[in-house]
Amino acid sequence: SQQGEEDPQALSIQEGENATMNCSYKTSINNLQWYRQNSGRGLVHLILIRSNEREKHSGRLRVTLDTSKKSSSLLITASRAADTASYFCAGPMDSNYQLIWGAGTKLIIKP
Amino acid sequence: GAGVSQSPRYKVAKRGQDVALRCDPISGHVSLFWYQQALGQGPEFLTYFQNEAQLDKSGLPSDRFFAERPEGSVSTLKIQRTQQEDSAVYLCASSSRTTDNEQFFGPGTRLTVL
């Protein structure tokens, strides 16, 4: 079963453009996390947003959370070739430790 | 160590063989997770340890899968009588907290069962 569902499944943009990915989830959460996965570095945690937060920034990343719609978005500004990767959202189930993952958005940055 | 390490990185097994996959978490991390990731999919939870206690093994797909963490640090995931459907990347992650956990992942072990 998947807690998160990313949209779009794949996204291809020019270097320098902004990339936006969306995540919808099923059950109530106390936080939502975004991860990046590429062949070089494996799965890397990007940012965690708590249920009482609406927006969070980290460098070129901006995450929003709308708990009423059970959705989150990840914005990457001024994209770089190194941002090419798959991006996953993950949310904990009731246990608070078990993360349930979506299938990911595959992002390709064209030089 | 600097991060989570896993070994081997790649494993090819013949159907019916037993395999053992090792995870070395970040030193001092209380929580340890095993995930299975199929191609093009997100990780699927297998099992969770808090120190040496296996608190949740609800994601293990069959009784052929067994995990242990006897001293609360290194963990081993064992798969007995491997089947072709076991082919996947097996990811280990550790976390310093028990909740609201940012997880640090190892590079994974790619298992191919022929």
PDB file of C-alpha atoms in Angstrom:
ATOM      1  CA  SER A   1       0.000   0.000   0.000  1.00  0.00           C
ATOM      2  CA  GLN A   2       1.196   3.526  -0.683  1.00  0.00           C
ATOM      3  CA  GLN A   3       0.625   6.529   1.529  1.00  0.00           C
ATOM      4  CA  GLY A   4       1.833   9.024  -1.025  1.00  0.00           C
ATOM      5  CA  GLU A   5       1.144   9.422  -4.682  1.00  0.00           C
ATOM      6  CA  GLU A   6       3.402  11.735  -6.652  1.00  0.00           C
ATOM      7  CA  ASP A   7       2.354  13.691  -9.676  1.00  0.00           C
ATOM      8  CA  PRO A   8       3.557  13.893 -12.388  1.00  0.00           C
ATOM      9  CA  GLN A   9       5.188  10.504 -12.776  1.00  0.00           C
ATOM     10  CA  ALA A  10       7.842  12.069 -14.988  1.00  0.00           C
ATOM     11  CA  LEU A  11       8.951  15.633 -15.662  1.00  0.00           C
ATOM     12  CA  SER A  12      11.530  16.926 -18.130  1.00  0.00           C
ATOM     13  CA  ILE A  13      12.583  20.593 -18.058  1.00  0.00           C
ATOM     14  CA  GLN A  14      15.439  22.826 -19.182  1.00  0.00           C
ATOM     15  CA  GLU A  15      18.235  23.682 -16.806  1.00  0.00           C
ATOM     16  CA  GLY A  16      17.435  26.893 -14.993  1.00  0.00           C
ATOM     17  CA  GLU A  17      13.679  26.378 -15.010  1.00  0.00           C
ATOM     18  CA  ASN A  18      11.655  25.632 -11.899  1.00  0.00           C
ATOM     19  CA  ALA A  19      10.287  22.150 -11.253  1.00  0.00           C
ATOM     20  CA  THR A  20       7.138  21.459  -9.274  1.00  0.00           C
ATOM     21  CA  MET A  21       6.094  18.043  -8.036  1.00  0.00           C
ATOM     22  CA  ASN A  22       2.961  17.187  -6.125  1.00  0.00           C
ATOM     23  CA  CYS A  23       2.130  14.529  -3.589  1.00  0.00           C
ATOM     24  CA  SER A  24      -1.266  13.408  -2.360  1.00  0.00           C
ATOM     25  CA  TYR A  25      -1.617  11.143   0.649  1.00  0.00           C
ATOM     26  CA  LYS A  26      -4.354   9.068   2.162  1.00  0.00           C
ATOM     27  CA  THR A  27      -4.376   9.161   5.948  1.00  0.00           C
ATOM     28  CA  SER A  28      -3.753  11.838   8.540  1.00  0.00           C
ATOM     29  CA  ILE A  29      -0.094  12.497   9.168  1.00  0.00           C
ATOM     30  CA  ASN A  30       1.972  14.433  11.659  1.00  0.00           C
ATOM     31  CA  ASN A  31       4.705  15.096   9.137  1.00  0.00           C
ATOM     32  CA  LEU A  32       5.540  14.578   5.470  1.00  0.00           C
ATOM     33  CA  GLN A  33       9.007  14.002   4.139  1.00  0.00           C
ATOM     34  CA  TRP A  34      10.567  14.406   0.710  1.00  0.00           C
ATOM     35  CA  TYR A  35      13.492  12.309  -0.473  1.00  0.00           C
ATOM     36  CA  ARG A  36      15.616  12.246  -3.606  1.00  0.00           C
ATOM     37  CA  GLN A  37      17.076   9.129  -5.182  1.00  0.00           C
ATOM     38  CA  ASN A  38      19.662   8.895  -7.900  1.00  0.00           C
ATOM     39  CA  SER A  39      22.072   6.186  -8.871  1.00  0.00           C
ATOM     40  CA  GLY A  40      25.045   8.054  -7.540  1.00  0.00           C
ATOM     41  CA  ARG A  41      23.937   8.860  -4.006  1.00  0.00           C
ATOM     42  CA  GLY A  42      21.033   6.577  -3.210  1.00  0.00           C
ATOM     43  CA  LEU A  43      18.070   7.874  -1.195  1.00  0.00           C
ATOM     44  CA  VAL A  44      18.698  11.204   0.503  1.00  0.00           C
ATOM     45  CA  HIS A  45      16.400  13.057   2.881  1.00  0.00           C
ATOM     46  CA  LEU A  46      15.567  16.550   1.596  1.00  0.00           C
ATOM     47  CA  ILE A  47      13.071  18.135   3.928  1.00  0.00           C
ATOM     48  CA  LEU A  48      10.463  17.339   6.584  1.00  0.00           C
ATOM     49  CA  ILE A  49       7.360  19.451   7.031  1.00  0.00           C
ATOM     50  CA  ARG A  50       5.139  19.053  10.079  1.00  0.00           C
ATOM     51  CA  SER A  51       1.369  19.005   9.970  1.00  0.00           C
ATOM     52  CA  ASN A  52       1.154  22.401  11.678  1.00  0.00           C
ATOM     53  CA  GLU A  53       3.416  23.994   9.056  1.00  0.00           C
ATOM     54  CA  ARG A  54       2.158  25.297   5.730  1.00  0.00           C
ATOM     55  CA  GLU A  55       5.435  26.080   4.004  1.00  0.00           C
ATOM     56  CA  LYS A  56       9.110  25.353   4.496  1.00  0.00           C
ATOM     57  CA  HIS A  57      12.248  26.398   2.638  1.00  0.00           C
ATOM     58  CA  SER A  58      15.658  24.818   2.341  1.00  0.00           C
ATOM     59  CA  GLY A  59      18.049  26.380  -0.153  1.00  0.00           C
ATOM     60  CA  ARG A  60      16.450  26.050  -3.596  1.00  0.00           C
ATOM     61  CA  LEU A  61      13.699  23.826  -2.222  1.00  0.00           C
ATOM     62  CA  ARG A  62      10.265  25.001  -1.172  1.00  0.00           C
ATOM     63  CA  VAL A  63       7.713  22.597   0.266  1.00  0.00           C
ATOM     64  CA  THR A  64       4.077  23.340   0.969  1.00  0.00           C
ATOM     65  CA  LEU A  65       1.568  21.257   2.880  1.00  0.00           C
ATOM     66  CA  ASP A  66      -2.218  21.459   2.749  1.00  0.00           C
ATOM     67  CA  THR A  67      -3.613  19.067   5.321  1.00  0.00           C
ATOM     68  CA  SER A  68      -7.220  19.841   4.347  1.00  0.00           C
ATOM     69  CA  LYS A  69      -6.515  18.539   0.839  1.00  0.00           C
ATOM     70  CA  LYS A  70      -4.009  15.928   2.015  1.00  0.00           C
ATOM     71  CA  SER A  71      -1.474  17.226  -0.461  1.00  0.00           C
ATOM     72  CA  SER A  72       2.035  18.598  -0.582  1.00  0.00           C
ATOM     73  CA  SER A  73       4.193  20.156  -3.269  1.00  0.00           C
ATOM     74  CA  LEU A  74       7.933  20.348  -3.773  1.00  0.00           C
ATOM     75  CA  LEU A  75       9.316  23.243  -5.803  1.00  0.00           C
ATOM     76  CA  ILE A  76      12.914  23.231  -6.986  1.00  0.00           C
ATOM     77  CA  THR A  77      13.978  26.638  -8.252  1.00  0.00           C
ATOM     78  CA  ALA A  78      16.709  27.335 -10.804  1.00  0.00           C
ATOM     79  CA  SER A  79      17.131  23.656 -11.601  1.00  0.00           C
ATOM     80  CA  ARG A  80      20.550  22.152 -12.290  1.00  0.00           C
ATOM     81  CA  ALA A  81      21.618  19.010 -14.110  1.00  0.00           C
ATOM     82  CA  ALA A  82      22.519  17.508 -10.729  1.00  0.00           C
ATOM     83  CA  ASP A  83      18.844  17.708  -9.716  1.00  0.00           C
ATOM     84  CA  THR A  84      18.095  14.888 -12.159  1.00  0.00           C
ATOM     85  CA  ALA A  85      16.714  12.138  -9.920  1.00  0.00           C
ATOM     86  CA  SER A  86      13.536  10.530  -8.662  1.00  0.00           C
ATOM     87  CA  TYR A  87      11.708  12.400  -5.910  1.00  0.00           C
ATOM     88  CA  PHE A  88       9.553  10.661  -3.333  1.00  0.00           C
ATOM     89  CA  CYS A  89       7.190  11.833  -0.667  1.00  0.00           C
ATOM     90  CA  ALA A  90       6.781   9.675   2.405  1.00  0.00           C
ATOM     91  CA  GLY A  91       4.452   9.903   5.332  1.00  0.00           C
ATOM     92  CA  PRO A  92       4.303   7.992   8.575  1.00  0.00           C
ATOM     93  CA  MET A  93       1.426   5.745   9.436  1.00  0.00           C
ATOM     94  CA  ASP A  94      -0.187   5.770  12.845  1.00  0.00           C
ATOM     95  CA  SER A  95       2.916   4.231  14.366  1.00  0.00           C
ATOM     96  CA  ASN A  96       4.861   7.416  13.549  1.00  0.00           C
ATOM     97  CA  TYR A  97       7.926   5.437  12.574  1.00  0.00           C
ATOM     98  CA  GLN A  98       6.792   3.483   9.552  1.00  0.00           C
ATOM     99  CA  LEU A  99       7.085   5.597   6.421  1.00  0.00           C
ATOM    100  CA  ILE A 100       4.806   4.766   3.530  1.00  0.00           C
ATOM    101  CA  TRP A 101       6.136   5.886   0.171  1.00  0.00           C
ATOM    102  CA  GLY A 102       4.728   6.910  -3.188  1.00  0.00           C
ATOM    103  CA  ALA A 103       6.063   5.681  -6.519  1.00  0.00           C
ATOM    104  CA  GLY A 104       8.025   8.886  -7.119  1.00  0.00           C
ATOM    105  CA  THR A 105       8.394  11.577  -9.762  1.00  0.00           C
ATOM    106  CA  LYS A 106      11.241  11.101 -12.195  1.00  0.00           C
ATOM    107  CA  LEU A 107      12.781  14.502 -12.901  1.00  0.00           C
ATOM    108  CA  ILE A 108      15.106  15.042 -15.858  1.00  0.00           C
ATOM    109  CA  ILE A 109      16.960  18.325 -16.235  1.00  0.00           C
ATOM    110  CA  LYS A 110      18.107  18.958 -19.796  1.00  0.00           C
ATOM    111  CA  PRO A 111      21.298  20.984 -20.213  1.00  0.00           C
TER     112      PRO A 111
ATOM    113  CA  GLY B   1      31.066   5.495  10.376  1.00  0.00           C
ATOM    114  CA  ALA B   2      30.147   8.329   8.078  1.00  0.00           C
ATOM    115  CA  GLY B   3      26.917   6.813   6.865  1.00  0.00           C
ATOM    116  CA  VAL B   4      24.877   3.661   6.549  1.00  0.00           C
ATOM    117  CA  SER B   5      26.701   0.900   4.735  1.00  0.00           C
ATOM    118  CA  GLN B   6      25.324  -2.258   3.227  1.00  0.00           C
ATOM    119  CA  SER B   7      26.954  -5.378   1.885  1.00  0.00           C
ATOM    120  CA  PRO B   8      27.107  -6.899  -0.547  1.00  0.00           C
ATOM    121  CA  ARG B   9      26.136  -4.191  -3.029  1.00  0.00           C
ATOM    122  CA  TYR B  10      25.126  -6.804  -5.570  1.00  0.00           C
ATOM    123  CA  LYS B  11      24.080 -10.398  -5.062  1.00  0.00           C
ATOM    124  CA  VAL B  12      23.121 -12.973  -7.653  1.00  0.00           C
ATOM    125  CA  ALA B  13      21.515 -16.102  -6.276  1.00  0.00           C
ATOM    126  CA  LYS B  14      20.116 -19.219  -7.843  1.00  0.00           C
ATOM    127  CA  ARG B  15      16.515 -19.955  -7.038  1.00  0.00           C
ATOM    128  CA  GLY B  16      16.349 -21.893  -3.797  1.00  0.00           C
ATOM    129  CA  GLN B  17      19.547 -20.475  -2.330  1.00  0.00           C
ATOM    130  CA  ASP B  18      19.658 -18.688   1.005  1.00  0.00           C
ATOM    131  CA  VAL B  19      21.080 -15.155   1.131  1.00  0.00           C
ATOM    132  CA  ALA B  20      22.137 -12.833   3.941  1.00  0.00           C
ATOM    133  CA  LEU B  21      22.254  -9.077   3.536  1.00  0.00           C
ATOM    134  CA  ARG B  22      24.102  -6.927   6.013  1.00  0.00           C
ATOM    135  CA  CYS B  23      23.456  -3.388   7.225  1.00  0.00           C
ATOM    136  CA  ASP B  24      25.779  -1.230   9.320  1.00  0.00           C
ATOM    137  CA  PRO B  25      23.760   1.752  10.575  1.00  0.00           C
ATOM    138  CA  ILE B  26      25.123   5.077  11.686  1.00  0.00           C
ATOM    139  CA  SER B  27      26.730   4.621  15.077  1.00  0.00           C
ATOM    140  CA  GLY B  28      24.334   5.377  17.914  1.00  0.00           C
ATOM    141  CA  HIS B  29      21.190   5.327  15.798  1.00  0.00           C
ATOM    142  CA  VAL B  30      18.354   3.721  17.719  1.00  0.00           C
ATOM    143  CA  SER B  31      16.051   2.923  14.853  1.00  0.00           C
ATOM    144  CA  LEU B  32      16.788   0.648  11.923  1.00  0.00           C
ATOM    145  CA  PHE B  33      14.527  -0.086   8.973  1.00  0.00           C
ATOM    146  CA  TRP B  34      14.594  -2.534   6.091  1.00  0.00           C
ATOM    147  CA  TYR B  35      12.798  -1.756   2.835  1.00  0.00           C
ATOM    148  CA  GLN B  36      12.317  -3.574  -0.436  1.00  0.00           C
ATOM    149  CA  GLN B  37      12.296  -1.499  -3.606  1.00  0.00           C
ATOM    150  CA  ALA B  38      11.137  -2.852  -6.945  1.00  0.00           C
ATOM    151  CA  LEU B  39      12.204  -1.156 -10.158  1.00  0.00           C
ATOM    152  CA  GLY B  40      10.320   2.082 -10.726  1.00  0.00           C
ATOM    153  CA  GLN B  41       8.582   1.956  -7.364  1.00  0.00           C
ATOM    154  CA  GLY B  42       9.041   3.553  -3.987  1.00  0.00           C
ATOM    155  CA  PRO B  43      10.453   1.591  -1.059  1.00  0.00           C
ATOM    156  CA  GLU B  44       8.111  -0.839   0.671  1.00  0.00           C
ATOM    157  CA  PHE B  45       8.505  -1.249   4.428  1.00  0.00           C
ATOM    158  CA  LEU B  46       9.689  -4.659   5.594  1.00  0.00           C
ATOM    159  CA  THR B  47      10.636  -4.419   9.249  1.00  0.00           C
ATOM    160  CA  TYR B  48      11.673  -2.051  12.047  1.00  0.00           C
ATOM    161  CA  PHE B  49      14.059  -2.373  14.974  1.00  0.00           C
ATOM    162  CA  GLN B  50      14.397  -0.153  17.993  1.00  0.00           C
ATOM    163  CA  ASN B  51      17.795  -1.070  19.361  1.00  0.00           C
ATOM    164  CA  GLU B  52      17.806  -4.890  19.377  1.00  0.00           C
ATOM    165  CA  ALA B  53      14.036  -5.258  19.570  1.00  0.00           C
ATOM    166  CA  GLN B  54      12.162  -6.031  16.368  1.00  0.00           C
ATOM    167  CA  LEU B  55       9.038  -3.999  16.988  1.00  0.00           C
ATOM    168  CA  ASP B  56       7.370  -4.459  13.631  1.00  0.00           C
ATOM    169  CA  LYS B  57       7.809  -7.164  11.022  1.00  0.00           C
ATOM    170  CA  SER B  58       4.459  -6.698   9.372  1.00  0.00           C
ATOM    171  CA  GLY B  59       6.008  -5.928   5.984  1.00  0.00           C
ATOM    172  CA  LEU B  60       7.985  -9.144   5.613  1.00  0.00           C
ATOM    173  CA  PRO B  61       6.369 -10.837   2.606  1.00  0.00           C
ATOM    174  CA  SER B  62       6.692 -14.419   3.820  1.00  0.00           C
ATOM    175  CA  ASP B  63       8.193 -16.582   6.521  1.00  0.00           C
ATOM    176  CA  ARG B  64      11.198 -17.040   4.251  1.00  0.00           C
ATOM    177  CA  PHE B  65      12.275 -13.545   5.303  1.00  0.00           C
ATOM    178  CA  PHE B  66      13.971 -13.099   8.650  1.00  0.00           C
ATOM    179  CA  ALA B  67      15.783 -10.117  10.150  1.00  0.00           C
ATOM    180  CA  GLU B  68      17.840  -9.684  13.286  1.00  0.00           C
ATOM    181  CA  ARG B  69      19.810  -7.030  15.116  1.00  0.00           C
ATOM    182  CA  PRO B  70      21.185  -8.933  18.098  1.00  0.00           C
ATOM    183  CA  GLU B  71      23.341  -6.224  19.650  1.00  0.00           C
ATOM    184  CA  GLY B  72      21.371  -3.215  18.589  1.00  0.00           C
ATOM    185  CA  SER B  73      23.763  -2.107  15.866  1.00  0.00           C
ATOM    186  CA  VAL B  74      24.481  -4.277  12.803  1.00  0.00           C
ATOM    187  CA  SER B  75      21.462  -5.944  11.250  1.00  0.00           C
ATOM    188  CA  THR B  76      21.113  -8.883   8.893  1.00  0.00           C
ATOM    189  CA  LEU B  77      18.213  -9.610   6.575  1.00  0.00           C
ATOM    190  CA  LYS B  78      18.079 -13.262   5.607  1.00  0.00           C
ATOM    191  CA  ILE B  79      16.023 -14.691   2.793  1.00  0.00           C
ATOM    192  CA  GLN B  80      15.678 -18.452   2.678  1.00  0.00           C
ATOM    193  CA  ARG B  81      14.941 -20.487  -0.451  1.00  0.00           C
ATOM    194  CA  THR B  82      15.011 -17.400  -2.669  1.00  0.00           C
ATOM    195  CA  GLN B  83      12.414 -17.036  -5.421  1.00  0.00           C
ATOM    196  CA  GLN B  84      12.522 -14.918  -8.562  1.00  0.00           C
ATOM    197  CA  GLU B  85       9.978 -12.509  -7.099  1.00  0.00           C
ATOM    198  CA  ASP B  86      12.482 -11.694  -4.351  1.00  0.00           C
ATOM    199  CA  SER B  87      14.620  -9.873  -6.921  1.00  0.00           C
ATOM    200  CA  ALA B  88      14.724  -6.230  -5.832  1.00  0.00           C
ATOM    201  CA  VAL B  89      16.906  -3.653  -4.142  1.00  0.00           C
ATOM    202  CA  TYR B  90      16.953  -4.065  -0.381  1.00  0.00           C
ATOM    203  CA  LEU B  91      17.476  -0.797   1.449  1.00  0.00           C
ATOM    204  CA  CYS B  92      18.485  -0.286   5.038  1.00  0.00           C
ATOM    205  CA  ALA B  93      17.922   2.998   6.865  1.00  0.00           C
ATOM    206  CA  SER B  94      18.686   4.221  10.349  1.00  0.00           C
ATOM    207  CA  SER B  95      17.416   7.090  12.422  1.00  0.00           C
ATOM    208  CA  SER B  96      18.478   8.700  15.651  1.00  0.00           C
ATOM    209  CA  ARG B  97      14.902   9.131  16.802  1.00  0.00           C
ATOM    210  CA  THR B  98      11.975   6.812  17.234  1.00  0.00           C
ATOM    211  CA  THR B  99       9.372   9.217  15.813  1.00  0.00           C
ATOM    212  CA  ASP B 100       9.377  12.071  13.307  1.00  0.00           C
ATOM    213  CA  ASN B 101      12.280  10.266  11.870  1.00  0.00           C
ATOM    214  CA  GLU B 102      14.542  11.597   9.204  1.00  0.00           C
ATOM    215  CA  GLN B 103      15.958   8.369   7.854  1.00  0.00           C
ATOM    216  CA  PHE B 104      19.470   7.915   6.533  1.00  0.00           C
ATOM    217  CA  PHE B 105      19.702   5.299   3.837  1.00  0.00           C
ATOM    218  CA  GLY B 106      22.415   2.941   2.766  1.00  0.00           C
ATOM    219  CA  PRO B 107      23.224   2.367  -0.915  1.00  0.00           C
ATOM    220  CA  GLY B 108      21.173  -0.821  -0.990  1.00  0.00           C
ATOM    221  CA  THR B 109      21.820  -4.390  -2.033  1.00  0.00           C
ATOM    222  CA  ARG B 110      20.573  -5.331  -5.485  1.00  0.00           C
ATOM    223  CA  LEU B 111      19.455  -8.960  -5.328  1.00  0.00           C
ATOM    224  CA  THR B 112      18.895 -10.868  -8.532  1.00  0.00           C
ATOM    225  CA  VAL B 113      17.447 -14.359  -8.272  1.00  0.00           C
ATOM    226  CA  LEU B 114      17.929 -16.472 -11.380  1.00  0.00           C
TER     227      LEU B 114
END
